[in-house]
Amino acid sequence: MSLPGRFIAFEGGEGAGKSTQARLLAEALRARGLTVVVTREPGGTPGAEAIRALLLLPPGEGWPPQAEALLFAAARADHVAHLIRPALARGDWVICDRFVDSSRAYQGGAGALGDDAITALHAFGSDGMRPDRVILLEGDESALSARLAARGGAADAIEGRPAEYHRAVAQAFRTLAEADPQAFARIDAIGAPEDVHARIIAVLEDLLP
Ligand code: TYD
Protein backbone atom coordinates (compact mmCIF):
# COMPACT_ATOMS: atom_id res chain seq x y z
CA MET A 1 0.00 0.00 0.00
CA SER A 2 1.40 3.38 -0.92
CA LEU A 3 1.44 5.90 1.94
CA PRO A 4 0.98 9.66 1.41
CA GLY A 5 4.33 10.73 2.95
CA ARG A 6 7.80 10.43 1.47
CA PHE A 7 10.62 8.36 2.88
CA ILE A 8 14.26 9.28 2.25
CA ALA A 9 17.14 7.21 3.63
CA PHE A 10 20.76 8.32 3.90
CA GLU A 11 23.36 5.61 3.48
CA GLY A 12 27.12 5.32 3.31
CA GLY A 13 30.15 4.35 5.33
CA GLU A 14 31.44 5.97 8.49
CA GLY A 15 32.36 9.66 8.25
CA ALA A 16 30.32 10.28 5.07
CA GLY A 17 28.36 13.12 6.70
CA LYS A 18 24.96 11.45 6.77
CA SER A 19 23.75 13.13 9.97
CA THR A 20 24.77 16.63 8.81
CA GLN A 21 23.09 16.09 5.46
CA ALA A 22 19.95 14.66 7.06
CA ARG A 23 19.69 17.80 9.18
CA LEU A 24 20.29 20.17 6.23
CA LEU A 25 17.69 18.33 4.14
CA ALA A 26 15.14 18.52 6.97
CA GLU A 27 15.69 22.29 7.26
CA ALA A 28 15.27 22.75 3.51
CA LEU A 29 12.07 20.70 3.42
CA ARG A 30 10.61 22.54 6.41
CA ALA A 31 11.38 25.83 4.69
CA ARG A 32 9.15 24.55 1.86
CA GLY A 33 6.34 24.05 4.37
CA LEU A 34 6.66 20.27 4.72
CA THR A 35 6.37 18.38 8.00
CA VAL A 36 9.53 16.36 8.51
CA VAL A 37 10.54 13.63 10.94
CA VAL A 38 14.29 13.00 11.24
CA THR A 39 15.27 9.66 12.67
CA ARG A 40 18.12 7.16 12.66
CA GLU A 41 19.00 3.47 12.73
CA PRO A 42 19.69 1.48 14.68
CA GLY A 43 17.25 3.38 16.91
CA GLY A 44 14.51 5.95 16.51
CA THR A 45 12.05 4.47 19.02
CA PRO A 46 12.56 3.48 22.69
CA GLY A 47 12.60 -0.22 21.77
CA ALA A 48 15.01 0.21 18.89
CA GLU A 49 17.28 2.51 20.94
CA ALA A 50 17.49 -0.24 23.59
CA ILE A 51 18.56 -2.69 20.87
CA ARG A 52 21.05 -0.09 19.55
CA ALA A 53 22.83 -0.11 22.91
CA LEU A 54 23.12 -3.92 22.72
CA LEU A 55 24.50 -3.76 19.17
CA LEU A 56 27.05 -1.01 19.60
CA LEU A 57 28.31 -2.12 23.01
CA PRO A 58 27.74 -5.87 23.00
CA PRO A 59 27.66 -7.54 26.40
CA GLY A 60 29.92 -10.59 26.59
CA GLU A 61 31.92 -11.81 23.61
CA GLY A 62 30.08 -9.96 20.86
CA TRP A 63 27.18 -11.14 18.69
CA PRO A 64 27.56 -13.96 16.19
CA PRO A 65 26.88 -12.47 12.70
CA GLN A 66 23.41 -14.03 12.49
CA ALA A 67 22.37 -12.62 15.88
CA GLU A 68 23.69 -9.19 14.87
CA ALA A 69 21.58 -9.26 11.69
CA LEU A 70 18.49 -10.36 13.65
CA LEU A 71 18.95 -7.55 16.18
CA PHE A 72 19.24 -4.93 13.41
CA ALA A 73 16.11 -6.38 11.79
CA ALA A 74 14.25 -6.41 15.13
CA ALA A 75 15.18 -2.78 15.85
CA ARG A 76 14.04 -1.86 12.33
CA ALA A 77 10.71 -3.69 12.72
CA ASP A 78 9.94 -1.64 15.85
CA HIS A 79 11.05 1.59 14.19
CA VAL A 80 8.94 0.96 11.07
CA ALA A 81 5.84 -0.06 13.07
CA HIS A 82 5.95 2.65 15.71
CA LEU A 83 7.49 5.64 13.96
CA ILE A 84 8.10 5.44 10.21
CA ARG A 85 4.81 3.97 9.01
CA PRO A 86 2.61 6.20 11.22
CA ALA A 87 4.51 9.31 10.08
CA LEU A 88 4.16 8.38 6.40
CA ALA A 89 0.46 7.61 6.96
CA ARG A 90 0.03 11.18 8.30
CA GLY A 91 1.67 12.49 5.13
CA ASP A 92 4.95 13.54 6.76
CA TRP A 93 8.37 13.28 5.18
CA VAL A 94 10.64 10.86 7.00
CA ILE A 95 14.40 11.27 6.75
CA CYS A 96 16.27 8.30 8.14
CA ASP A 97 20.01 8.18 8.88
CA ARG A 98 20.62 4.58 7.66
CA PHE A 99 17.97 1.94 6.84
CA VAL A 100 17.90 -1.62 5.48
CA ASP A 101 20.62 -1.01 2.89
CA SER A 102 23.07 -0.60 5.81
CA SER A 103 22.16 -4.14 6.86
CA ARG A 104 22.61 -5.30 3.26
CA ALA A 105 26.06 -3.66 3.01
CA TYR A 106 27.41 -4.34 6.54
CA GLN A 107 25.86 -7.66 7.56
CA GLY A 108 25.01 -9.02 4.12
CA GLY A 109 28.11 -7.86 2.22
CA ALA A 110 31.02 -7.16 4.58
CA GLY A 111 29.65 -9.63 7.16
CA ALA A 112 29.21 -12.28 4.44
CA LEU A 113 25.64 -13.31 5.33
CA GLY A 114 24.53 -12.54 1.79
CA ASP A 115 21.78 -10.33 0.42
CA ASP A 116 19.07 -13.00 0.36
CA ALA A 117 19.27 -13.56 4.12
CA ILE A 118 19.04 -9.83 4.90
CA THR A 119 16.23 -9.29 2.41
CA ALA A 120 14.30 -12.21 3.93
CA LEU A 121 14.70 -10.81 7.46
CA HIS A 122 13.46 -7.44 6.23
CA ALA A 123 10.49 -9.01 4.46
CA PHE A 124 9.52 -10.75 7.70
CA GLY A 125 10.30 -7.86 10.09
CA SER A 126 9.16 -4.81 8.16
CA ASP A 127 7.11 -6.12 5.27
CA GLY A 128 10.02 -5.30 2.98
CA MET A 129 9.46 -1.56 3.30
CA ARG A 130 11.65 0.51 0.92
CA PRO A 131 12.50 4.21 1.00
CA ASP A 132 11.21 6.35 -1.89
CA ARG A 133 14.87 7.23 -2.49
CA VAL A 134 18.20 6.25 -0.97
CA ILE A 135 20.88 8.94 -0.89
CA LEU A 136 24.19 7.09 -0.93
CA LEU A 137 27.02 9.36 0.23
CA GLU A 138 30.34 8.26 -1.22
CA GLY A 139 33.89 9.49 -0.96
CA ASP A 140 37.35 8.05 -1.07
CA GLU A 141 38.58 6.18 1.95
CA SER A 142 41.32 8.58 3.00
CA ALA A 143 39.04 11.65 2.91
CA LEU A 144 36.37 9.89 4.95
CA SER A 145 38.78 8.51 7.54
CA ALA A 146 40.22 12.01 8.00
CA ARG A 147 36.69 13.25 8.77
CA LEU A 148 36.17 10.42 11.24
CA ALA A 149 39.43 11.19 13.00
CA ALA A 150 38.42 14.88 13.26
CA ARG A 151 35.09 13.85 14.80
CA GLY A 152 36.94 12.00 17.57
CA GLY A 153 35.25 9.90 20.26
CA ALA A 154 35.48 6.17 20.84
CA ALA A 155 34.59 3.84 17.98
CA ASP A 156 31.63 1.50 18.62
CA ALA A 157 31.79 -2.26 18.05
CA ILE A 158 31.05 -1.94 14.32
CA GLU A 159 32.90 1.29 13.52
CA GLY A 160 35.97 -0.21 15.23
CA ARG A 161 36.20 -3.13 12.76
CA PRO A 162 39.26 -3.30 10.49
CA ALA A 163 39.71 -1.10 7.41
CA GLU A 164 39.19 -4.19 5.26
CA TYR A 165 35.65 -4.62 6.66
CA HIS A 166 34.83 -0.96 5.91
CA ARG A 167 36.25 -1.32 2.41
CA ALA A 168 33.91 -4.27 1.86
CA VAL A 169 31.00 -2.15 3.14
CA ALA A 170 31.79 0.59 0.60
CA GLN A 171 32.07 -1.98 -2.18
CA ALA A 172 28.76 -3.58 -1.17
CA PHE A 173 27.01 -0.18 -1.26
CA ARG A 174 28.43 0.44 -4.75
CA THR A 175 27.21 -2.95 -5.94
CA LEU A 176 23.70 -2.36 -4.53
CA ALA A 177 23.52 1.09 -6.16
CA GLU A 178 24.74 -0.18 -9.53
CA ALA A 179 22.17 -2.98 -9.48
CA ASP A 180 19.27 -0.61 -8.76
CA PRO A 181 19.98 2.90 -10.09
CA GLN A 182 16.28 3.86 -9.76
CA ALA A 183 16.37 3.36 -6.00
CA PHE A 184 19.76 4.90 -5.22
CA ALA A 185 21.10 8.39 -5.89
CA ARG A 186 24.89 8.30 -5.56
CA ILE A 187 26.23 11.56 -4.19
CA ASP A 188 29.82 12.75 -3.95
CA ALA A 189 30.16 13.42 -0.22
CA ILE A 190 33.40 15.35 -0.51
CA GLY A 191 33.19 19.13 -0.30
CA ALA A 192 31.54 21.80 1.81
CA PRO A 193 28.31 20.62 3.49
CA GLU A 194 26.29 23.26 1.56
CA ASP A 195 27.66 21.96 -1.76
CA VAL A 196 26.84 18.35 -0.90
CA HIS A 197 23.38 19.50 0.22
CA ALA A 198 22.80 21.19 -3.16
CA ARG A 199 23.65 17.92 -4.93
CA ILE A 200 21.12 16.11 -2.75
CA ILE A 201 18.31 18.62 -3.41
CA ALA A 202 18.98 18.25 -7.13
CA VAL A 203 18.34 14.49 -7.06
CA LEU A 204 15.14 14.91 -5.00
CA GLU A 205 13.49 17.57 -7.17
CA ASP A 206 11.17 15.05 -8.82
CA LEU A 207 9.76 14.01 -5.42
CA LEU A 208 9.23 17.54 -4.11
CA PRO A 209 5.78 19.10 -4.28
P1 TYD B 1 25.48 5.07 13.12
O1 TYD B 1 25.08 5.53 14.46
O2 TYD B 1 24.72 5.60 11.97
O3 TYD B 1 27.03 5.34 12.95
P2 TYD B 1 27.77 6.44 12.09
O4 TYD B 1 27.32 7.75 12.65
O5 TYD B 1 29.20 6.11 12.36
O6 TYD B 1 27.38 6.24 10.67
O7 TYD B 1 25.41 3.48 13.05
C1 TYD B 1 26.05 2.71 13.99
C2 TYD B 1 26.78 1.58 13.37
O8 TYD B 1 25.90 0.53 13.00
C3 TYD B 1 27.57 1.93 12.12
O9 TYD B 1 28.87 1.40 12.29
C4 TYD B 1 26.87 1.17 11.01
C5 TYD B 1 26.23 0.03 11.73
N1 TYD B 1 25.01 -0.52 11.10
C6 TYD B 1 25.02 -1.82 10.61
O10 TYD B 1 26.05 -2.51 10.67
N2 TYD B 1 23.86 -2.34 10.09
C7 TYD B 1 22.70 -1.64 10.04
O11 TYD B 1 21.66 -2.15 9.55
C8 TYD B 1 22.71 -0.29 10.55
C9 TYD B 1 21.44 0.52 10.51
C10 TYD B 1 23.88 0.23 11.07
PDB file of C-alpha atoms and ligand atoms in Angstrom:
ATOM      1  CA  MET A   1       0.000   0.000   0.000  1.00  0.00           C
ATOM      2  CA  SER A   2       1.401   3.378  -0.920  1.00  0.00           C
ATOM      3  CA  LEU A   3       1.441   5.899   1.937  1.00  0.00           C
ATOM      4  CA  PRO A   4       0.980   9.659   1.406  1.00  0.00           C
ATOM      5  CA  GLY A   5       4.329  10.728   2.950  1.00  0.00           C
ATOM      6  CA  ARG A   6       7.805  10.426   1.468  1.00  0.00           C
ATOM      7  CA  PHE A   7      10.619   8.355   2.882  1.00  0.00           C
ATOM      8  CA  ILE A   8      14.261   9.279   2.255  1.00  0.00           C
ATOM      9  CA  ALA A   9      17.141   7.206   3.633  1.00  0.00           C
ATOM     10  CA  PHE A  10      20.763   8.324   3.896  1.00  0.00           C
ATOM     11  CA  GLU A  11      23.360   5.610   3.482  1.00  0.00           C
ATOM     12  CA  GLY A  12      27.120   5.323   3.306  1.00  0.00           C
ATOM     13  CA  GLY A  13      30.147   4.350   5.329  1.00  0.00           C
ATOM     14  CA  GLU A  14      31.445   5.967   8.491  1.00  0.00           C
ATOM     15  CA  GLY A  15      32.363   9.663   8.245  1.00  0.00           C
ATOM     16  CA  ALA A  16      30.322  10.280   5.070  1.00  0.00           C
ATOM     17  CA  GLY A  17      28.362  13.120   6.700  1.00  0.00           C
ATOM     18  CA  LYS A  18      24.959  11.449   6.767  1.00  0.00           C
ATOM     19  CA  SER A  19      23.754  13.131   9.967  1.00  0.00           C
ATOM     20  CA  THR A  20      24.769  16.630   8.813  1.00  0.00           C
ATOM     21  CA  GLN A  21      23.087  16.093   5.456  1.00  0.00           C
ATOM     22  CA  ALA A  22      19.947  14.656   7.060  1.00  0.00           C
ATOM     23  CA  ARG A  23      19.685  17.804   9.183  1.00  0.00           C
ATOM     24  CA  LEU A  24      20.285  20.166   6.233  1.00  0.00           C
ATOM     25  CA  LEU A  25      17.693  18.333   4.145  1.00  0.00           C
ATOM     26  CA  ALA A  26      15.138  18.518   6.971  1.00  0.00           C
ATOM     27  CA  GLU A  27      15.694  22.290   7.261  1.00  0.00           C
ATOM     28  CA  ALA A  28      15.271  22.751   3.508  1.00  0.00           C
ATOM     29  CA  LEU A  29      12.069  20.703   3.416  1.00  0.00           C
ATOM     30  CA  ARG A  30      10.607  22.545   6.413  1.00  0.00           C
ATOM     31  CA  ALA A  31      11.379  25.833   4.686  1.00  0.00           C
ATOM     32  CA  ARG A  32       9.153  24.555   1.858  1.00  0.00           C
ATOM     33  CA  GLY A  33       6.342  24.051   4.371  1.00  0.00           C
ATOM     34  CA  LEU A  34       6.659  20.268   4.724  1.00  0.00           C
ATOM     35  CA  THR A  35       6.370  18.378   7.998  1.00  0.00           C
ATOM     36  CA  VAL A  36       9.532  16.365   8.514  1.00  0.00           C
ATOM     37  CA  VAL A  37      10.537  13.630  10.940  1.00  0.00           C
ATOM     38  CA  VAL A  38      14.287  13.004  11.240  1.00  0.00           C
ATOM     39  CA  THR A  39      15.273   9.663  12.672  1.00  0.00           C
ATOM     40  CA  ARG A  40      18.118   7.156  12.665  1.00  0.00           C
ATOM     41  CA  GLU A  41      18.996   3.474  12.726  1.00  0.00           C
ATOM     42  CA  PRO A  42      19.688   1.485  14.683  1.00  0.00           C
ATOM     43  CA  GLY A  43      17.252   3.384  16.911  1.00  0.00           C
ATOM     44  CA  GLY A  44      14.514   5.950  16.509  1.00  0.00           C
ATOM     45  CA  THR A  45      12.046   4.467  19.023  1.00  0.00           C
ATOM     46  CA  PRO A  46      12.560   3.485  22.688  1.00  0.00           C
ATOM     47  CA  GLY A  47      12.598  -0.223  21.771  1.00  0.00           C
ATOM     48  CA  ALA A  48      15.009   0.214  18.887  1.00  0.00           C
ATOM     49  CA  GLU A  49      17.275   2.511  20.941  1.00  0.00           C
ATOM     50  CA  ALA A  50      17.491  -0.237  23.593  1.00  0.00           C
ATOM     51  CA  ILE A  51      18.557  -2.688  20.871  1.00  0.00           C
ATOM     52  CA  ARG A  52      21.055  -0.094  19.551  1.00  0.00           C
ATOM     53  CA  ALA A  53      22.832  -0.115  22.909  1.00  0.00           C
ATOM     54  CA  LEU A  54      23.121  -3.920  22.720  1.00  0.00           C
ATOM     55  CA  LEU A  55      24.497  -3.761  19.169  1.00  0.00           C
ATOM     56  CA  LEU A  56      27.053  -1.006  19.602  1.00  0.00           C
ATOM     57  CA  LEU A  57      28.311  -2.117  23.007  1.00  0.00           C
ATOM     58  CA  PRO A  58      27.742  -5.874  22.997  1.00  0.00           C
ATOM     59  CA  PRO A  59      27.665  -7.542  26.400  1.00  0.00           C
ATOM     60  CA  GLY A  60      29.923 -10.594  26.590  1.00  0.00           C
ATOM     61  CA  GLU A  61      31.919 -11.814  23.610  1.00  0.00           C
ATOM     62  CA  GLY A  62      30.083  -9.958  20.858  1.00  0.00           C
ATOM     63  CA  TRP A  63      27.182 -11.140  18.689  1.00  0.00           C
ATOM     64  CA  PRO A  64      27.556 -13.955  16.189  1.00  0.00           C
ATOM     65  CA  PRO A  65      26.878 -12.474  12.704  1.00  0.00           C
ATOM     66  CA  GLN A  66      23.411 -14.028  12.493  1.00  0.00           C
ATOM     67  CA  ALA A  67      22.369 -12.616  15.883  1.00  0.00           C
ATOM     68  CA  GLU A  68      23.686  -9.195  14.872  1.00  0.00           C
ATOM     69  CA  ALA A  69      21.578  -9.257  11.687  1.00  0.00           C
ATOM     70  CA  LEU A  70      18.495 -10.360  13.648  1.00  0.00           C
ATOM     71  CA  LEU A  71      18.952  -7.549  16.177  1.00  0.00           C
ATOM     72  CA  PHE A  72      19.236  -4.932  13.412  1.00  0.00           C
ATOM     73  CA  ALA A  73      16.111  -6.381  11.790  1.00  0.00           C
ATOM     74  CA  ALA A  74      14.249  -6.409  15.127  1.00  0.00           C
ATOM     75  CA  ALA A  75      15.182  -2.784  15.846  1.00  0.00           C
ATOM     76  CA  ARG A  76      14.035  -1.860  12.327  1.00  0.00           C
ATOM     77  CA  ALA A  77      10.714  -3.694  12.719  1.00  0.00           C
ATOM     78  CA  ASP A  78       9.940  -1.644  15.850  1.00  0.00           C
ATOM     79  CA  HIS A  79      11.051   1.591  14.186  1.00  0.00           C
ATOM     80  CA  VAL A  80       8.939   0.957  11.074  1.00  0.00           C
ATOM     81  CA  ALA A  81       5.839  -0.064  13.066  1.00  0.00           C
ATOM     82  CA  HIS A  82       5.948   2.654  15.712  1.00  0.00           C
ATOM     83  CA  LEU A  83       7.489   5.638  13.961  1.00  0.00           C
ATOM     84  CA  ILE A  84       8.104   5.435  10.210  1.00  0.00           C
ATOM     85  CA  ARG A  85       4.811   3.972   9.010  1.00  0.00           C
ATOM     86  CA  PRO A  86       2.609   6.196  11.225  1.00  0.00           C
ATOM     87  CA  ALA A  87       4.515   9.312  10.083  1.00  0.00           C
ATOM     88  CA  LEU A  88       4.156   8.379   6.404  1.00  0.00           C
ATOM     89  CA  ALA A  89       0.463   7.614   6.959  1.00  0.00           C
ATOM     90  CA  ARG A  90       0.033  11.181   8.295  1.00  0.00           C
ATOM     91  CA  GLY A  91       1.669  12.492   5.127  1.00  0.00           C
ATOM     92  CA  ASP A  92       4.953  13.544   6.765  1.00  0.00           C
ATOM     93  CA  TRP A  93       8.373  13.280   5.181  1.00  0.00           C
ATOM     94  CA  VAL A  94      10.642  10.857   7.002  1.00  0.00           C
ATOM     95  CA  ILE A  95      14.405  11.271   6.752  1.00  0.00           C
ATOM     96  CA  CYS A  96      16.273   8.301   8.140  1.00  0.00           C
ATOM     97  CA  ASP A  97      20.006   8.178   8.877  1.00  0.00           C
ATOM     98  CA  ARG A  98      20.618   4.580   7.659  1.00  0.00           C
ATOM     99  CA  PHE A  99      17.970   1.942   6.843  1.00  0.00           C
ATOM    100  CA  VAL A 100      17.901  -1.620   5.476  1.00  0.00           C
ATOM    101  CA  ASP A 101      20.623  -1.006   2.887  1.00  0.00           C
ATOM    102  CA  SER A 102      23.065  -0.600   5.806  1.00  0.00           C
ATOM    103  CA  SER A 103      22.164  -4.143   6.861  1.00  0.00           C
ATOM    104  CA  ARG A 104      22.612  -5.305   3.263  1.00  0.00           C
ATOM    105  CA  ALA A 105      26.055  -3.657   3.011  1.00  0.00           C
ATOM    106  CA  TYR A 106      27.405  -4.339   6.537  1.00  0.00           C
ATOM    107  CA  GLN A 107      25.860  -7.661   7.564  1.00  0.00           C
ATOM    108  CA  GLY A 108      25.009  -9.016   4.116  1.00  0.00           C
ATOM    109  CA  GLY A 109      28.106  -7.856   2.215  1.00  0.00           C
ATOM    110  CA  ALA A 110      31.018  -7.163   4.583  1.00  0.00           C
ATOM    111  CA  GLY A 111      29.646  -9.632   7.157  1.00  0.00           C
ATOM    112  CA  ALA A 112      29.211 -12.277   4.439  1.00  0.00           C
ATOM    113  CA  LEU A 113      25.636 -13.313   5.330  1.00  0.00           C
ATOM    114  CA  GLY A 114      24.529 -12.544   1.787  1.00  0.00           C
ATOM    115  CA  ASP A 115      21.785 -10.331   0.419  1.00  0.00           C
ATOM    116  CA  ASP A 116      19.065 -13.001   0.356  1.00  0.00           C
ATOM    117  CA  ALA A 117      19.270 -13.560   4.116  1.00  0.00           C
ATOM    118  CA  ILE A 118      19.041  -9.834   4.901  1.00  0.00           C
ATOM    119  CA  THR A 119      16.230  -9.295   2.411  1.00  0.00           C
ATOM    120  CA  ALA A 120      14.302 -12.215   3.929  1.00  0.00           C
ATOM    121  CA  LEU A 121      14.698 -10.810   7.456  1.00  0.00           C
ATOM    122  CA  HIS A 122      13.465  -7.437   6.227  1.00  0.00           C
ATOM    123  CA  ALA A 123      10.487  -9.013   4.457  1.00  0.00           C
ATOM    124  CA  PHE A 124       9.518 -10.747   7.701  1.00  0.00           C
ATOM    125  CA  GLY A 125      10.295  -7.864  10.091  1.00  0.00           C
ATOM    126  CA  SER A 126       9.165  -4.807   8.162  1.00  0.00           C
ATOM    127  CA  ASP A 127       7.108  -6.120   5.267  1.00  0.00           C
ATOM    128  CA  GLY A 128      10.021  -5.300   2.978  1.00  0.00           C
ATOM    129  CA  MET A 129       9.458  -1.557   3.302  1.00  0.00           C
ATOM    130  CA  ARG A 130      11.647   0.511   0.922  1.00  0.00           C
ATOM    131  CA  PRO A 131      12.504   4.215   0.997  1.00  0.00           C
ATOM    132  CA  ASP A 132      11.212   6.353  -1.887  1.00  0.00           C
ATOM    133  CA  ARG A 133      14.871   7.234  -2.494  1.00  0.00           C
ATOM    134  CA  VAL A 134      18.201   6.246  -0.968  1.00  0.00           C
ATOM    135  CA  ILE A 135      20.877   8.936  -0.888  1.00  0.00           C
ATOM    136  CA  LEU A 136      24.188   7.092  -0.931  1.00  0.00           C
ATOM    137  CA  LEU A 137      27.023   9.363   0.233  1.00  0.00           C
ATOM    138  CA  GLU A 138      30.341   8.260  -1.225  1.00  0.00           C
ATOM    139  CA  GLY A 139      33.890   9.494  -0.960  1.00  0.00           C
ATOM    140  CA  ASP A 140      37.350   8.055  -1.065  1.00  0.00           C
ATOM    141  CA  GLU A 141      38.582   6.176   1.948  1.00  0.00           C
ATOM    142  CA  SER A 142      41.324   8.584   3.002  1.00  0.00           C
ATOM    143  CA  ALA A 143      39.044  11.646   2.913  1.00  0.00           C
ATOM    144  CA  LEU A 144      36.365   9.885   4.951  1.00  0.00           C
ATOM    145  CA  SER A 145      38.778   8.509   7.539  1.00  0.00           C
ATOM    146  CA  ALA A 146      40.221  12.014   8.003  1.00  0.00           C
ATOM    147  CA  ARG A 147      36.694  13.245   8.766  1.00  0.00           C
ATOM    148  CA  LEU A 148      36.168  10.425  11.236  1.00  0.00           C
ATOM    149  CA  ALA A 149      39.432  11.195  13.000  1.00  0.00           C
ATOM    150  CA  ALA A 150      38.418  14.875  13.262  1.00  0.00           C
ATOM    151  CA  ARG A 151      35.087  13.852  14.801  1.00  0.00           C
ATOM    152  CA  GLY A 152      36.944  11.999  17.573  1.00  0.00           C
ATOM    153  CA  GLY A 153      35.248   9.902  20.264  1.00  0.00           C
ATOM    154  CA  ALA A 154      35.482   6.170  20.843  1.00  0.00           C
ATOM    155  CA  ALA A 155      34.587   3.844  17.976  1.00  0.00           C
ATOM    156  CA  ASP A 156      31.626   1.503  18.619  1.00  0.00           C
ATOM    157  CA  ALA A 157      31.786  -2.262  18.046  1.00  0.00           C
ATOM    158  CA  ILE A 158      31.051  -1.937  14.321  1.00  0.00           C
ATOM    159  CA  GLU A 159      32.898   1.295  13.517  1.00  0.00           C
ATOM    160  CA  GLY A 160      35.973  -0.212  15.230  1.00  0.00           C
ATOM    161  CA  ARG A 161      36.196  -3.127  12.761  1.00  0.00           C
ATOM    162  CA  PRO A 162      39.263  -3.299  10.495  1.00  0.00           C
ATOM    163  CA  ALA A 163      39.712  -1.098   7.411  1.00  0.00           C
ATOM    164  CA  GLU A 164      39.189  -4.188   5.264  1.00  0.00           C
ATOM    165  CA  TYR A 165      35.651  -4.617   6.659  1.00  0.00           C
ATOM    166  CA  HIS A 166      34.831  -0.964   5.910  1.00  0.00           C
ATOM    167  CA  ARG A 167      36.254  -1.316   2.407  1.00  0.00           C
ATOM    168  CA  ALA A 168      33.910  -4.268   1.864  1.00  0.00           C
ATOM    169  CA  VAL A 169      31.002  -2.153   3.141  1.00  0.00           C
ATOM    170  CA  ALA A 170      31.787   0.589   0.597  1.00  0.00           C
ATOM    171  CA  GLN A 171      32.071  -1.984  -2.182  1.00  0.00           C
ATOM    172  CA  ALA A 172      28.764  -3.578  -1.168  1.00  0.00           C
ATOM    173  CA  PHE A 173      27.010  -0.182  -1.264  1.00  0.00           C
ATOM    174  CA  ARG A 174      28.431   0.435  -4.755  1.00  0.00           C
ATOM    175  CA  THR A 175      27.206  -2.952  -5.941  1.00  0.00           C
ATOM    176  CA  LEU A 176      23.705  -2.356  -4.532  1.00  0.00           C
ATOM    177  CA  ALA A 177      23.517   1.089  -6.157  1.00  0.00           C
ATOM    178  CA  GLU A 178      24.739  -0.185  -9.529  1.00  0.00           C
ATOM    179  CA  ALA A 179      22.173  -2.979  -9.478  1.00  0.00           C
ATOM    180  CA  ASP A 180      19.275  -0.608  -8.760  1.00  0.00           C
ATOM    181  CA  PRO A 181      19.976   2.904 -10.094  1.00  0.00           C
ATOM    182  CA  GLN A 182      16.284   3.864  -9.759  1.00  0.00           C
ATOM    183  CA  ALA A 183      16.367   3.359  -6.001  1.00  0.00           C
ATOM    184  CA  PHE A 184      19.758   4.897  -5.223  1.00  0.00           C
ATOM    185  CA  ALA A 185      21.100   8.387  -5.887  1.00  0.00           C
ATOM    186  CA  ARG A 186      24.895   8.297  -5.564  1.00  0.00           C
ATOM    187  CA  ILE A 187      26.233  11.561  -4.187  1.00  0.00           C
ATOM    188  CA  ASP A 188      29.823  12.753  -3.953  1.00  0.00           C
ATOM    189  CA  ALA A 189      30.164  13.416  -0.217  1.00  0.00           C
ATOM    190  CA  ILE A 190      33.398  15.354  -0.506  1.00  0.00           C
ATOM    191  CA  GLY A 191      33.186  19.134  -0.299  1.00  0.00           C
ATOM    192  CA  ALA A 192      31.544  21.801   1.813  1.00  0.00           C
ATOM    193  CA  PRO A 193      28.314  20.620   3.488  1.00  0.00           C
ATOM    194  CA  GLU A 194      26.290  23.255   1.555  1.00  0.00           C
ATOM    195  CA  ASP A 195      27.659  21.957  -1.760  1.00  0.00           C
ATOM    196  CA  VAL A 196      26.843  18.352  -0.902  1.00  0.00           C
ATOM    197  CA  HIS A 197      23.380  19.499   0.219  1.00  0.00           C
ATOM    198  CA  ALA A 198      22.800  21.187  -3.156  1.00  0.00           C
ATOM    199  CA  ARG A 199      23.647  17.915  -4.929  1.00  0.00           C
ATOM    200  CA  ILE A 200      21.118  16.111  -2.746  1.00  0.00           C
ATOM    201  CA  ILE A 201      18.312  18.621  -3.409  1.00  0.00           C
ATOM    202  CA  ALA A 202      18.983  18.251  -7.134  1.00  0.00           C
ATOM    203  CA  VAL A 203      18.340  14.493  -7.064  1.00  0.00           C
ATOM    204  CA  LEU A 204      15.145  14.914  -5.004  1.00  0.00           C
ATOM    205  CA  GLU A 205      13.485  17.574  -7.172  1.00  0.00           C
ATOM    206  CA  ASP A 206      11.170  15.047  -8.821  1.00  0.00           C
ATOM    207  CA  LEU A 207       9.761  14.008  -5.416  1.00  0.00           C
ATOM    208  CA  LEU A 208       9.234  17.544  -4.110  1.00  0.00           C
ATOM    209  CA  PRO A 209       5.780  19.096  -4.279  1.00  0.00           C
TER     210      PRO A 209
HETATM  211  P1  TYD B   1      25.477   5.072  13.124  1.00  0.00           P
HETATM  212  O1  TYD B   1      25.081   5.531  14.455  1.00  0.00           O
HETATM  213  O2  TYD B   1      24.716   5.597  11.975  1.00  0.00           O
HETATM  214  O3  TYD B   1      27.030   5.336  12.945  1.00  0.00           O
HETATM  215  P2  TYD B   1      27.765   6.435  12.087  1.00  0.00           P
HETATM  216  O4  TYD B   1      27.320   7.747  12.651  1.00  0.00           O
HETATM  217  O5  TYD B   1      29.196   6.109  12.362  1.00  0.00           O
HETATM  218  O6  TYD B   1      27.375   6.242  10.669  1.00  0.00           O
HETATM  219  O7  TYD B   1      25.413   3.476  13.051  1.00  0.00           O
HETATM  220  C1  TYD B   1      26.047   2.711  13.993  1.00  0.00           C
HETATM  221  C2  TYD B   1      26.784   1.581  13.366  1.00  0.00           C
HETATM  222  O8  TYD B   1      25.904   0.534  13.003  1.00  0.00           O
HETATM  223  C3  TYD B   1      27.566   1.934  12.118  1.00  0.00           C
HETATM  224  O9  TYD B   1      28.872   1.399  12.292  1.00  0.00           O
HETATM  225  C4  TYD B   1      26.868   1.170  11.014  1.00  0.00           C
HETATM  226  C5  TYD B   1      26.229   0.033  11.732  1.00  0.00           C
HETATM  227  N1  TYD B   1      25.013  -0.522  11.105  1.00  0.00           N
HETATM  228  C6  TYD B   1      25.021  -1.821  10.613  1.00  0.00           C
HETATM  229  O10 TYD B   1      26.048  -2.507  10.666  1.00  0.00           O
HETATM  230  N2  TYD B   1      23.863  -2.345  10.091  1.00  0.00           N
HETATM  231  C7  TYD B   1      22.695  -1.641  10.036  1.00  0.00           C
HETATM  232  O11 TYD B   1      21.659  -2.150   9.555  1.00  0.00           O
HETATM  233  C8  TYD B   1      22.706  -0.291  10.547  1.00  0.00           C
HETATM  234  C9  TYD B   1      21.445   0.518  10.511  1.00  0.00           C
HETATM  235  C10 TYD B   1      23.879   0.227  11.069  1.00  0.00           C
END
